[in-house]
């Protein structure tokens, strides 16, 4: 049987996964939960989190993944703000929940390690016909961003399927793919990649933890074909590869996101692993998350085209992306402007924050808050957050440009 989810010592086939999701869904409905009720999970990556996410999607519940790095007061805020009806929490974070338990609006709290399996098995696995529509809310992903406290980003079923299509096409995914998940599932990037693997019939691999050496061993043992990571993890991988006796094996796709990758690291990746593996992506939670990408075929090291190594590329397939000035006019090459986006992957708004929603979606466009410039070919280059620009003698100075120079030394 084809494996849907794999972790060290555990394999769940697609048929087993579907049966377990049906059991969980039946258990939730039997406890009185109904469509649009909020079900939250506070845990590191594991198969159970994926089962909860799919049960929510199938039953029309609203999935609320919670950042396990939040402080107890922040956890309280998220749980109460979302009006969570039921919370699954892993043992690692029970102590944080206990600190604020009496202040939570949610009283149905289950230990993911000791109570989840019995909770799931209490269901009869009946197929429930729930009327779930593309416009229904699929999830609320809380993000702190760089401004105020946690904001709940409201994403629909359509938002996430549109995002999955962006991933699927950009990554050129196929049924033989094995995706290694090292970013937390409370990120839209990783959650979307999970759904992509089910979409094409690939396999989701969940390591216990990420290390450079451990990753290359997993490539050998589990046939990993693709991974999305931040550039600090990429550096660890490269260090391990050059310091150990490893082979690239099945690995064919490295996607770097979350922050701009220094050009020196891109060049090093090409030198160590070859030129047809790494590409860059850009996005944010409010876009489910991808907006642009620079394909591996366009990450050219030499000549005039090498300037694109510092670019986030062009718009993804299901959205439209522009860089505009304060009058919403497209900027000319070399000018600074804000990245704005429109499309079926864009959020519905912020949960219970109408003012922030109106501001973020002004004129029907998502205002990312990211400042960028463009070249004559339309490639986009991140400059910085709009609020982070340094102004000296009337000139805009990007902290990222400063960081690039510092990295070289």
PDB file of C-alpha atoms in Angstrom, residues 29 43 76 80 107 137-139 148 184 193 196-197 217 232 247 257 279 295-296 327 331 336 352 369-370 372 383 403:
ATOM      1  CA  UNK A  29     -19.489  15.013  15.412  1.00  0.00           C
ATOM      2  CA  UNK A  43       1.951  20.469  18.798  1.00  0.00           C
ATOM      3  CA  UNK A  76      -4.645  32.395  25.858  1.00  0.00           C
ATOM      4  CA  UNK A  80     -10.023  32.920  23.210  1.00  0.00           C
ATOM      5  CA  UNK A 107     -12.869  23.636  28.297  1.00  0.00           C
ATOM      6  CA  UNK A 137     -13.503  28.988   6.066  1.00  0.00           C
ATOM      7  CA  UNK A 138     -10.916  26.222   6.177  1.00  0.00           C
ATOM      8  CA  UNK A 139      -8.516  27.647   8.766  1.00  0.00           C
ATOM      9  CA  UNK A 148       0.949  44.257  16.540  1.00  0.00           C
ATOM     10  CA  UNK A 184       6.215  23.768  11.549  1.00  0.00           C
ATOM     11  CA  UNK A 193       2.896  21.250   1.013  1.00  0.00           C
ATOM     12  CA  UNK A 196       0.040  18.943  -2.284  1.00  0.00           C
ATOM     13  CA  UNK A 197       1.380  15.474  -1.527  1.00  0.00           C
ATOM     14  CA  UNK A 217      20.658  10.151   6.174  1.00  0.00           C
ATOM     15  CA  UNK A 232      20.146  28.802   7.797  1.00  0.00           C
ATOM     16  CA  UNK A 247      25.126  11.323  -1.940  1.00  0.00           C
ATOM     17  CA  UNK A 257      11.671  30.670   1.508  1.00  0.00           C
ATOM     18  CA  UNK A 279      14.801  27.781  -6.390  1.00  0.00           C
ATOM     19  CA  UNK A 295      12.528  28.882 -11.062  1.00  0.00           C
ATOM     20  CA  UNK A 296      15.752  26.901 -10.923  1.00  0.00           C
ATOM     21  CA  UNK A 327      -0.684  56.299  -5.813  1.00  0.00           C
ATOM     22  CA  UNK A 331       6.728  51.591 -10.531  1.00  0.00           C
ATOM     23  CA  UNK A 336      10.886  51.518  -4.800  1.00  0.00           C
ATOM     24  CA  UNK A 352     -12.505  40.017  14.180  1.00  0.00           C
ATOM     25  CA  UNK A 369       4.024  45.801   3.504  1.00  0.00           C
ATOM     26  CA  UNK A 370       7.111  44.593   1.633  1.00  0.00           C
ATOM     27  CA  UNK A 372      10.620  46.028  -3.622  1.00  0.00           C
ATOM     28  CA  UNK A 383      14.199  45.709  -0.519  1.00  0.00           C
ATOM     29  CA  UNK A 403      23.099  42.513   5.693  1.00  0.00           C
TER      30      UNK A 403
END
